[in-house]
PDB file of C-alpha atoms in Angstrom:
ATOM      1  CA  MET C1014     103.814  56.272  77.755  1.00  0.00           C
ATOM      2  CA  ALA C1015     105.612  53.026  79.381  1.00  0.00           C
ATOM      3  CA  ILE C1016     103.820  51.821  82.108  1.00  0.00           C
ATOM      4  CA  LYS C1017     106.555  52.368  84.641  1.00  0.00           C
ATOM      5  CA  ARG C1018     106.590  55.971  83.585  1.00  0.00           C
ATOM      6  CA  ALA C1019     102.846  56.087  83.978  1.00  0.00           C
ATOM      7  CA  LEU C1020     103.033  54.370  87.176  1.00  0.00           C
ATOM      8  CA  ALA C1021     105.553  56.914  88.731  1.00  0.00           C
ATOM      9  CA  VAL C1022     103.243  59.979  87.104  1.00  0.00           C
ATOM     10  CA  LEU C1023      99.931  58.594  88.786  1.00  0.00           C
ATOM     11  CA  ALA C1024     101.237  57.667  92.113  1.00  0.00           C
ATOM     12  CA  LEU C1025     100.150  59.698  95.082  1.00  0.00           C
ATOM     13  CA  ALA C1026      99.800  58.538  98.482  1.00  0.00           C
ATOM     14  CA  SER C1027     100.068  55.240  97.227  1.00  0.00           C
ATOM     15  CA  SER C1028      96.985  55.711  94.930  1.00  0.00           C
ATOM     16  CA  LEU C1029      96.856  55.549  91.115  1.00  0.00           C
ATOM     17  CA  LEU C1030      95.282  59.222  89.955  1.00  0.00           C
ATOM     18  CA  VAL C1031      95.190  61.323  87.311  1.00  0.00           C
ATOM     19  CA  SER C1032      97.151  64.457  86.560  1.00  0.00           C
ATOM     20  CA  PRO C1033      95.750  67.598  86.562  1.00  0.00           C
ATOM     21  CA  VAL C1034      94.229  68.323  83.127  1.00  0.00           C
ATOM     22  CA  LEU C1035      96.139  71.006  81.358  1.00  0.00           C
ATOM     23  CA  ALA C1036      94.406  74.063  82.124  1.00  0.00           C
ATOM     24  CA  GLU C1037      91.847  72.716  84.313  1.00  0.00           C
ATOM     25  CA  GLU C1038      90.721  75.681  87.074  1.00  0.00           C
ATOM     26  CA  GLN C1039      90.650  74.649  90.636  1.00  0.00           C
ATOM     27  CA  GLU C1040      87.594  74.573  92.310  1.00  0.00           C
ATOM     28  CA  LYS C1041      86.875  74.858  96.405  1.00  0.00           C
ATOM     29  CA  CYS C1042      85.876  72.101  98.940  1.00  0.00           C
ATOM     30  CA  GLY C1043      85.515  74.120 102.032  1.00  0.00           C
ATOM     31  CA  GLN C1044      88.938  76.028 102.699  1.00  0.00           C
ATOM     32  CA  ALA C1045      91.056  73.464 100.116  1.00  0.00           C
ATOM     33  CA  SER C1046      91.275  74.365  96.520  1.00  0.00           C
ATOM     34  CA  TYR C1047      91.422  70.966  94.224  1.00  0.00           C
ATOM     35  CA  TYR C1048      91.341  69.997  90.446  1.00  0.00           C
ATOM     36  CA  PRO C1049      87.878  68.072  89.967  1.00  0.00           C
ATOM     37  CA  SER C1050      89.383  65.327  87.894  1.00  0.00           C
ATOM     38  CA  GLU C1051      91.898  64.187  90.828  1.00  0.00           C
ATOM     39  CA  TYR C1052      89.496  64.469  93.269  1.00  0.00           C
ATOM     40  CA  THR C1053      85.615  64.383  94.474  1.00  0.00           C
ATOM     41  CA  CYS C1054      84.183  67.120  97.336  1.00  0.00           C
ATOM     42  CA  TYR C1055      81.575  65.852  99.405  1.00  0.00           C
ATOM     43  CA  ASP C1056      79.738  68.195 102.121  1.00  0.00           C
ATOM     44  CA  ASP C1057      81.674  71.190 101.142  1.00  0.00           C
ATOM     45  CA  LYS C1058      84.625  69.542 103.571  1.00  0.00           C
ATOM     46  CA  THR C1059      86.078  66.434 102.600  1.00  0.00           C
ATOM     47  CA  LEU C1060      88.165  65.468  99.554  1.00  0.00           C
ATOM     48  CA  CYS C1061      88.217  62.159  98.168  1.00  0.00           C
ATOM     49  CA  PRO C1062      90.852  61.163  95.235  1.00  0.00           C
ATOM     50  CA  ILE C1063      89.654  59.566  91.808  1.00  0.00           C
ATOM     51  CA  GLN C1064      91.289  56.703  90.933  1.00  0.00           C
ATOM     52  CA  PHE C1065      91.243  55.296  87.337  1.00  0.00           C
ATOM     53  CA  SER C1066      88.345  57.865  86.933  1.00  0.00           C
ATOM     54  CA  LEU C1067      86.512  56.132  89.660  1.00  0.00           C
ATOM     55  CA  PRO C1068      85.920  58.241  92.538  1.00  0.00           C
ATOM     56  CA  THR C1069      86.477  57.101  96.210  1.00  0.00           C
ATOM     57  CA  LYS C1070      83.834  58.133  99.016  1.00  0.00           C
ATOM     58  CA  PRO C1071      84.584  59.177 102.724  1.00  0.00           C
ATOM     59  CA  CYS C1072      84.309  56.953 105.903  1.00  0.00           C
ATOM     60  CA  GLY C1073      85.005  57.273 109.213  1.00  0.00           C
ATOM     61  CA  GLY C1074      87.388  60.164 108.393  1.00  0.00           C
ATOM     62  CA  GLY C1075      89.485  58.068 105.343  1.00  0.00           C
ATOM     63  CA  CYS C1076      88.315  57.788 102.000  1.00  0.00           C
ATOM     64  CA  TYR C1077      87.552  54.105 100.532  1.00  0.00           C
ATOM     65  CA  SER C1078      87.065  52.660  96.854  1.00  0.00           C
ATOM     66  CA  PRO C1079      82.975  51.416  96.492  1.00  0.00           C
ATOM     67  CA  GLU C1080      84.175  48.856  94.022  1.00  0.00           C
ATOM     68  CA  GLN C1081      86.119  47.064  97.117  1.00  0.00           C
ATOM     69  CA  TYR C1082      85.202  48.031  99.813  1.00  0.00           C
ATOM     70  CA  SER C1083      81.604  48.936 101.858  1.00  0.00           C
ATOM     71  CA  CYS C1084      81.042  51.928 104.638  1.00  0.00           C
ATOM     72  CA  GLU C1085      79.016  50.315 107.722  1.00  0.00           C
ATOM     73  CA  ASP C1086      78.741  52.668 110.890  1.00  0.00           C
ATOM     74  CA  GLY C1087      82.042  54.835 109.814  1.00  0.00           C
ATOM     75  CA  THR C1088      84.066  51.487 109.058  1.00  0.00           C
ATOM     76  CA  ILE C1089      85.204  50.577 106.208  1.00  0.00           C
ATOM     77  CA  LYS C1090      84.931  46.304 104.960  1.00  0.00           C
ATOM     78  CA  ASP C1091      85.664  44.299 102.377  1.00  0.00           C
ATOM     79  CA  LEU C1092      82.983  43.640 100.132  1.00  0.00           C
ATOM     80  CA  PRO C1093      81.807  39.955  99.337  1.00  0.00           C
ATOM     81  CA  GLU C1094      83.691  38.052  96.875  1.00  0.00           C
ATOM     82  CA  ALA C1095      81.535  37.716  93.769  1.00  0.00           C
ATOM     83  CA  THR C1096      78.587  34.537  93.544  1.00  0.00           C
ATOM     84  CA  SER C1097      76.501  36.258  90.552  1.00  0.00           C
ATOM     85  CA  PRO C1098      77.616  35.819  86.721  1.00  0.00           C
ATOM     86  CA  PHE C1099      78.804  39.193  86.034  1.00  0.00           C
ATOM     87  CA  THR C1100      80.097  41.427  82.868  1.00  0.00           C
ATOM     88  CA  LEU C1101      83.277  43.319  83.220  1.00  0.00           C
ATOM     89  CA  THR C1102      83.822  46.863  82.202  1.00  0.00           C
ATOM     90  CA  PHE C1103      87.483  48.774  82.190  1.00  0.00           C
ATOM     91  CA  SER C1104      87.840  52.183  83.394  1.00  0.00           C
ATOM     92  CA  GLY C1105      91.195  53.938  82.888  1.00  0.00           C
ATOM     93  CA  VAL C1106      92.361  57.521  83.182  1.00  0.00           C
ATOM     94  CA  ARG C1107      91.535  58.929  79.651  1.00  0.00           C
ATOM     95  CA  LYS C1108      88.084  59.925  78.493  1.00  0.00           C
ATOM     96  CA  THR C1109      88.122  57.117  75.741  1.00  0.00           C
ATOM     97  CA  PHE C1110      89.037  54.642  77.999  1.00  0.00           C
ATOM     98  CA  ARG C1111      86.239  54.850  80.765  1.00  0.00           C
ATOM     99  CA  ASN C1112      83.386  52.490  81.450  1.00  0.00           C
ATOM    100  CA  LEU C1113      84.739  50.358  78.595  1.00  0.00           C
ATOM    101  CA  HIS C1114      82.373  47.097  78.075  1.00  0.00           C
ATOM    102  CA  VAL C1115      84.762  44.019  78.100  1.00  0.00           C
ATOM    103  CA  LYS C1116      84.023  41.667  74.851  1.00  0.00           C
ATOM    104  CA  ALA C1117      84.793  38.311  74.018  1.00  0.00           C
ATOM    105  CA  CYS C1118      85.852  37.117  70.577  1.00  0.00           C
ATOM    106  CA  GLY C1119      88.550  34.961  69.427  1.00  0.00           C
ATOM    107  CA  ARG C1120      89.453  33.259  72.459  1.00  0.00           C
ATOM    108  CA  TYR C1121      90.487  36.863  73.645  1.00  0.00           C
ATOM    109  CA  LEU C1122      88.883  39.609  75.941  1.00  0.00           C
ATOM    110  CA  ALA C1123      89.275  43.569  74.778  1.00  0.00           C
ATOM    111  CA  VAL C1124      87.962  46.551  74.483  1.00  0.00           C
ATOM    112  CA  GLY C1125      87.644  49.232  72.458  1.00  0.00           C
ATOM    113  CA  ALA C1126      85.423  51.034  69.386  1.00  0.00           C
ATOM    114  CA  ASN C1127      86.734  47.759  67.551  1.00  0.00           C
ATOM    115  CA  ALA C1128      86.631  45.127  70.029  1.00  0.00           C
ATOM    116  CA  ARG C1129      84.242  42.353  68.753  1.00  0.00           C
ATOM    117  CA  GLU C1130      81.665  40.482  70.950  1.00  0.00           C
ATOM    118  CA  CYS C1131      81.480  36.864  68.916  1.00  0.00           C
ATOM    119  CA  TYR C1132      78.842  34.592  70.024  1.00  0.00           C
ATOM    120  CA  SER C1133      77.324  31.318  68.045  1.00  0.00           C
ATOM    121  CA  CYS C1134      74.214  29.133  68.973  1.00  0.00           C
ATOM    122  CA  ALA C1135      73.213  25.687  67.440  1.00  0.00           C
ATOM    123  CA  ALA C1136      69.577  25.626  67.676  1.00  0.00           C
ATOM    124  CA  SER C1137      69.613  21.555  68.469  1.00  0.00           C
ATOM    125  CA  GLY C1138      68.732  19.172  70.851  1.00  0.00           C
ATOM    126  CA  GLY C1139      65.951  21.412  72.264  1.00  0.00           C
ATOM    127  CA  THR C1140      68.254  24.589  72.661  1.00  0.00           C
ATOM    128  CA  ASN C1141      66.156  27.982  72.550  1.00  0.00           C
ATOM    129  CA  CYS C1142      68.780  30.555  71.150  1.00  0.00           C
ATOM    130  CA  GLY C1143      66.231  32.990  71.682  1.00  0.00           C
ATOM    131  CA  SER C1144      66.945  33.148  75.302  1.00  0.00           C
ATOM    132  CA  TYR C1145      70.174  34.297  75.311  1.00  0.00           C
ATOM    133  CA  GLN C1146      71.296  38.053  75.173  1.00  0.00           C
ATOM    134  CA  ASN C1147      74.792  37.269  74.187  1.00  0.00           C
ATOM    135  CA  SER C1148      76.693  39.558  76.245  1.00  0.00           C
ATOM    136  CA  THR C1149      80.223  38.373  77.469  1.00  0.00           C
ATOM    137  CA  VAL C1150      79.377  37.057  80.823  1.00  0.00           C
ATOM    138  CA  LEU C1151      81.622  35.122  83.074  1.00  0.00           C
ATOM    139  CA  LEU C1152      81.043  33.160  86.052  1.00  0.00           C
ATOM    140  CA  PRO C1153      83.235  33.471  89.535  1.00  0.00           C
ATOM    141  CA  GLY C1154      83.965  29.906  89.602  1.00  0.00           C
ATOM    142  CA  GLY C1155      86.204  30.430  86.039  1.00  0.00           C
ATOM    143  CA  GLN C1156      83.787  29.430  83.781  1.00  0.00           C
ATOM    144  CA  MET C1157      82.043  31.640  81.048  1.00  0.00           C
ATOM    145  CA  ALA C1158      78.274  31.721  81.021  1.00  0.00           C
ATOM    146  CA  SER C1159      78.131  29.666  77.908  1.00  0.00           C
ATOM    147  CA  ASP C1160      75.957  26.274  77.893  1.00  0.00           C
ATOM    148  CA  VAL C1161      77.889  24.400  74.931  1.00  0.00           C
ATOM    149  CA  PRO C1162      78.716  21.168  75.841  1.00  0.00           C
ATOM    150  CA  GLY C1163      81.905  20.777  77.608  1.00  0.00           C
ATOM    151  CA  HIS C1164      81.790  24.496  78.961  1.00  0.00           C
ATOM    152  CA  GLN C1165      84.228  27.155  78.409  1.00  0.00           C
ATOM    153  CA  PHE C1166      86.652  28.891  80.868  1.00  0.00           C
ATOM    154  CA  TRP C1167      88.407  31.944  81.291  1.00  0.00           C
ATOM    155  CA  TYR C1168      91.864  32.452  82.497  1.00  0.00           C
ATOM    156  CA  VAL C1169      94.921  34.509  82.793  1.00  0.00           C
ATOM    157  CA  ASN C1170      97.362  32.837  80.354  1.00  0.00           C
ATOM    158  CA  PRO C1171     100.488  32.221  82.578  1.00  0.00           C
ATOM    159  CA  THR C1172     102.589  32.498  79.556  1.00  0.00           C
ATOM    160  CA  ASP C1173     101.895  36.316  78.385  1.00  0.00           C
ATOM    161  CA  GLY C1174      99.283  37.260  81.195  1.00  0.00           C
ATOM    162  CA  ILE C1175      96.535  37.672  78.537  1.00  0.00           C
ATOM    163  CA  LEU C1176      93.292  37.024  79.785  1.00  0.00           C
ATOM    164  CA  ARG C1177      91.704  34.598  77.590  1.00  0.00           C
ATOM    165  CA  TYR C1178      88.871  32.391  77.212  1.00  0.00           C
ATOM    166  CA  THR C1179      89.038  28.483  76.295  1.00  0.00           C
ATOM    167  CA  GLU C1180      87.477  26.767  73.484  1.00  0.00           C
ATOM    168  CA  ALA C1181      84.312  24.415  74.513  1.00  0.00           C
ATOM    169  CA  LEU C1182      86.104  21.613  75.940  1.00  0.00           C
ATOM    170  CA  ALA C1183      85.515  17.915  74.415  1.00  0.00           C
ATOM    171  CA  SER C1184      83.309  16.715  77.407  1.00  0.00           C
ATOM    172  CA  ASN C1185      81.392  18.140  80.161  1.00  0.00           C
ATOM    173  CA  ALA C1186      84.393  18.905  82.148  1.00  0.00           C
ATOM    174  CA  THR C1187      84.343  21.135  85.467  1.00  0.00           C
ATOM    175  CA  THR C1188      88.036  21.867  85.257  1.00  0.00           C
ATOM    176  CA  TRP C1189      90.372  22.399  82.495  1.00  0.00           C
ATOM    177  CA  ASN C1190      93.710  22.857  84.065  1.00  0.00           C
ATOM    178  CA  ALA C1191      95.306  19.682  82.689  1.00  0.00           C
ATOM    179  CA  THR C1192      94.332  20.741  79.069  1.00  0.00           C
ATOM    180  CA  ILE C1193      95.891  24.329  79.397  1.00  0.00           C
ATOM    181  CA  PRO C1194     100.039  24.309  80.141  1.00  0.00           C
ATOM    182  CA  GLY C1195     101.178  26.350  83.166  1.00  0.00           C
ATOM    183  CA  LYS C1196     100.094  26.264  86.690  1.00  0.00           C
ATOM    184  CA  GLU C1197      97.401  29.015  86.689  1.00  0.00           C
ATOM    185  CA  PHE C1198      94.075  27.735  85.698  1.00  0.00           C
ATOM    186  CA  ALA C1199      90.323  28.888  85.611  1.00  0.00           C
ATOM    187  CA  GLY C1200      89.901  32.103  88.484  1.00  0.00           C
ATOM    188  CA  GLN C1201      92.962  30.945  89.989  1.00  0.00           C
ATOM    189  CA  ASN C1202      94.614  33.965  91.114  1.00  0.00           C
ATOM    190  CA  VAL C1203      92.298  36.453  90.259  1.00  0.00           C
ATOM    191  CA  LYS C1204      89.856  37.442  93.100  1.00  0.00           C
ATOM    192  CA  VAL C1205      86.268  39.299  91.660  1.00  0.00           C
ATOM    193  CA  TYR C1206      84.053  41.489  94.278  1.00  0.00           C
ATOM    194  CA  GLU C1207      80.555  41.640  93.719  1.00  0.00           C
ATOM    195  CA  ASN C1208      79.333  44.213  91.965  1.00  0.00           C
ATOM    196  CA  GLY C1209      83.257  45.661  92.691  1.00  0.00           C
ATOM    197  CA  LEU C1210      86.637  44.831  91.584  1.00  0.00           C
ATOM    198  CA  PHE C1211      88.234  42.081  89.251  1.00  0.00           C
ATOM    199  CA  THR C1212      91.501  41.895  90.577  1.00  0.00           C
ATOM    200  CA  TRP C1213      94.676  39.847  89.818  1.00  0.00           C
ATOM    201  CA  THR C1214      97.573  38.382  92.191  1.00  0.00           C
ATOM    202  CA  ARG C1215     101.194  38.842  91.111  1.00  0.00           C
ATOM    203  CA  GLU C1216     103.437  36.602  93.467  1.00  0.00           C
ATOM    204  CA  ASP C1217     104.617  39.429  95.509  1.00  0.00           C
ATOM    205  CA  ALA C1218     100.915  41.507  95.643  1.00  0.00           C
ATOM    206  CA  THR C1219      97.586  41.639  94.750  1.00  0.00           C
ATOM    207  CA  THR C1220      97.237  44.185  91.622  1.00  0.00           C
ATOM    208  CA  HIS C1221      93.721  46.302  91.542  1.00  0.00           C
ATOM    209  CA  TRP C1222      94.814  47.645  87.997  1.00  0.00           C
ATOM    210  CA  TRP C1223      94.894  45.796  84.503  1.00  0.00           C
ATOM    211  CA  MET C1224      96.508  46.884  81.074  1.00  0.00           C
ATOM    212  CA  ALA C1225      94.263  47.297  77.843  1.00  0.00           C
ATOM    213  CA  CYS C1226      97.195  47.333  74.848  1.00  0.00           C
ATOM    214  CA  LEU C1227      96.867  47.811  71.257  1.00  0.00           C
ATOM    215  CA  VAL C1228      95.710  45.024  68.855  1.00  0.00           C
ATOM    216  CA  THR C1229      96.363  45.648  64.784  1.00  0.00           C
ATOM    217  CA  LEU C1230      94.290  43.332  63.352  1.00  0.00           C
ATOM    218  CA  PRO C1231      95.681  41.513  60.258  1.00  0.00           C
ATOM    219  CA  GLY C1232      96.293  43.630  56.964  1.00  0.00           C
ATOM    220  CA  GLY C1233      95.984  47.071  58.893  1.00  0.00           C
ATOM    221  CA  THR C1234      98.152  49.654  60.206  1.00  0.00           C
ATOM    222  CA  VAL C1235      98.670  51.225  63.941  1.00  0.00           C
ATOM    223  CA  GLY C1236      95.563  53.453  64.116  1.00  0.00           C
ATOM    224  CA  THR C1237      92.995  51.127  62.142  1.00  0.00           C
ATOM    225  CA  GLY C1238      90.927  48.772  63.402  1.00  0.00           C
ATOM    226  CA  ARG C1239      91.765  49.554  66.901  1.00  0.00           C
ATOM    227  CA  SER C1240      91.219  46.828  69.528  1.00  0.00           C
ATOM    228  CA  TRP C1241      92.689  46.681  72.981  1.00  0.00           C
ATOM    229  CA  ARG C1242      93.421  43.305  74.384  1.00  0.00           C
ATOM    230  CA  ILE C1243      93.463  42.957  78.367  1.00  0.00           C
ATOM    231  CA  TYR C1244      96.747  41.894  80.217  1.00  0.00           C
ATOM    232  CA  ALA C1245      97.441  41.229  83.651  1.00  0.00           C
ATOM    233  CA  PRO C1246     100.329  43.932  84.689  1.00  0.00           C
ATOM    234  CA  THR C1247     103.400  40.938  84.774  1.00  0.00           C
ATOM    235  CA  TYR C1248     106.596  42.787  85.439  1.00  0.00           C
ATOM    236  CA  VAL C1249     107.192  42.101  81.552  1.00  0.00           C
ATOM    237  CA  ASN C1250     103.756  43.699  80.852  1.00  0.00           C
ATOM    238  CA  MET C1251     104.824  46.524  82.154  1.00  0.00           C
ATOM    239  CA  GLU C1252     107.644  47.384  80.285  1.00  0.00           C
ATOM    240  CA  ARG C1253     104.915  47.917  77.232  1.00  0.00           C
ATOM    241  CA  GLY C1254     104.461  51.177  75.824  1.00  0.00           C
ATOM    242  CA  ASP C1255     101.665  50.805  73.677  1.00  0.00           C
ATOM    243  CA  CYS C1256      98.880  49.620  76.409  1.00  0.00           C
ATOM    244  CA  GLU C1257      96.754  51.622  78.625  1.00  0.00           C
ATOM    245  CA  ILE C1258      96.068  50.959  82.717  1.00  0.00           C
ATOM    246  CA  GLY C1259      93.138  50.932  84.220  1.00  0.00           C
ATOM    247  CA  ARG C1260      90.748  49.172  86.609  1.00  0.00           C
ATOM    248  CA  ILE C1261      88.046  46.553  86.154  1.00  0.00           C
ATOM    249  CA  VAL C1262      84.676  46.335  87.412  1.00  0.00           C
ATOM    250  CA  ALA C1263      82.499  43.286  87.906  1.00  0.00           C
ATOM    251  CA  LYS C1264      78.636  44.209  87.258  1.00  0.00           C
ATOM    252  CA  ALA C1265      75.782  41.061  88.711  1.00  0.00           C
ATOM    253  CA  VAL C1266      73.490  39.740  86.005  1.00  0.00           C
ATOM    254  CA  ASP C1267      71.588  37.151  85.143  1.00  0.00           C
ATOM    255  CA  ARG C1268      73.343  34.281  83.784  1.00  0.00           C
ATOM    256  CA  LYS C1269      71.185  33.820  80.428  1.00  0.00           C
ATOM    257  CA  ALA C1270      73.201  37.234  79.956  1.00  0.00           C
ATOM    258  CA  GLY C1271      75.625  35.314  78.440  1.00  0.00           C
ATOM    259  CA  ALA C1272      76.022  33.241  74.980  1.00  0.00           C
ATOM    260  CA  TYR C1273      75.421  29.435  74.070  1.00  0.00           C
ATOM    261  CA  LYS C1274      79.077  29.686  72.900  1.00  0.00           C
ATOM    262  CA  TYR C1275      81.669  32.313  72.590  1.00  0.00           C
ATOM    263  CA  PRO C1276      83.863  31.474  69.315  1.00  0.00           C
TER     264      PRO C1276
END
């Protein structure tokens, strides 16, 4: 399904919602009928929509996304921006695309049954390789949670919108925007909420959803070795027909949950 068509189908009250499952039975919430795949019922009286399989919650007469806001005394407030290292999960509408762990390998970030998580460690110079948990961990400032000299950085490629990360730099750098073509560098145009959404800002608006697009590994055919790389929803990418749309959520973790190096 092309992305634009998917968005048109999913758009409801300015929210992207899952369409009713075929033959799904309605339930009651007070006097109202609803599809459980579309809404959550609270206290048998309040219906809040489900967005990309993530339930919203009631607050002050409305509904809010707990991945972007908090509810304090009936008032919806923004979550703080992330200060902790974090892992990422991708949640789309279809069950097979819910709560997928985003993995780093080959300088790409991807999800899916065959998405690989690559890491390495050189046990030299006093490095304790056993102290790392070797999960894909990002830092709010744009770095990967790696300790290799020179550091590694995650970024949205300005050419095709793909979410990538760098090799270790040649020196102990704190930024790398001069080493990658384009104006976008580590962390720029991306906003991360503490234990909340991982969002991207296009020229005209902030988007709260991403695209997971099918990759067929060299030598394979479509349907074998499935992996889905993460893309920002640029206008060009929205024309693709091989992608799933969903939200990415950051979860705070300890920095040592990362790796010494991501190959």
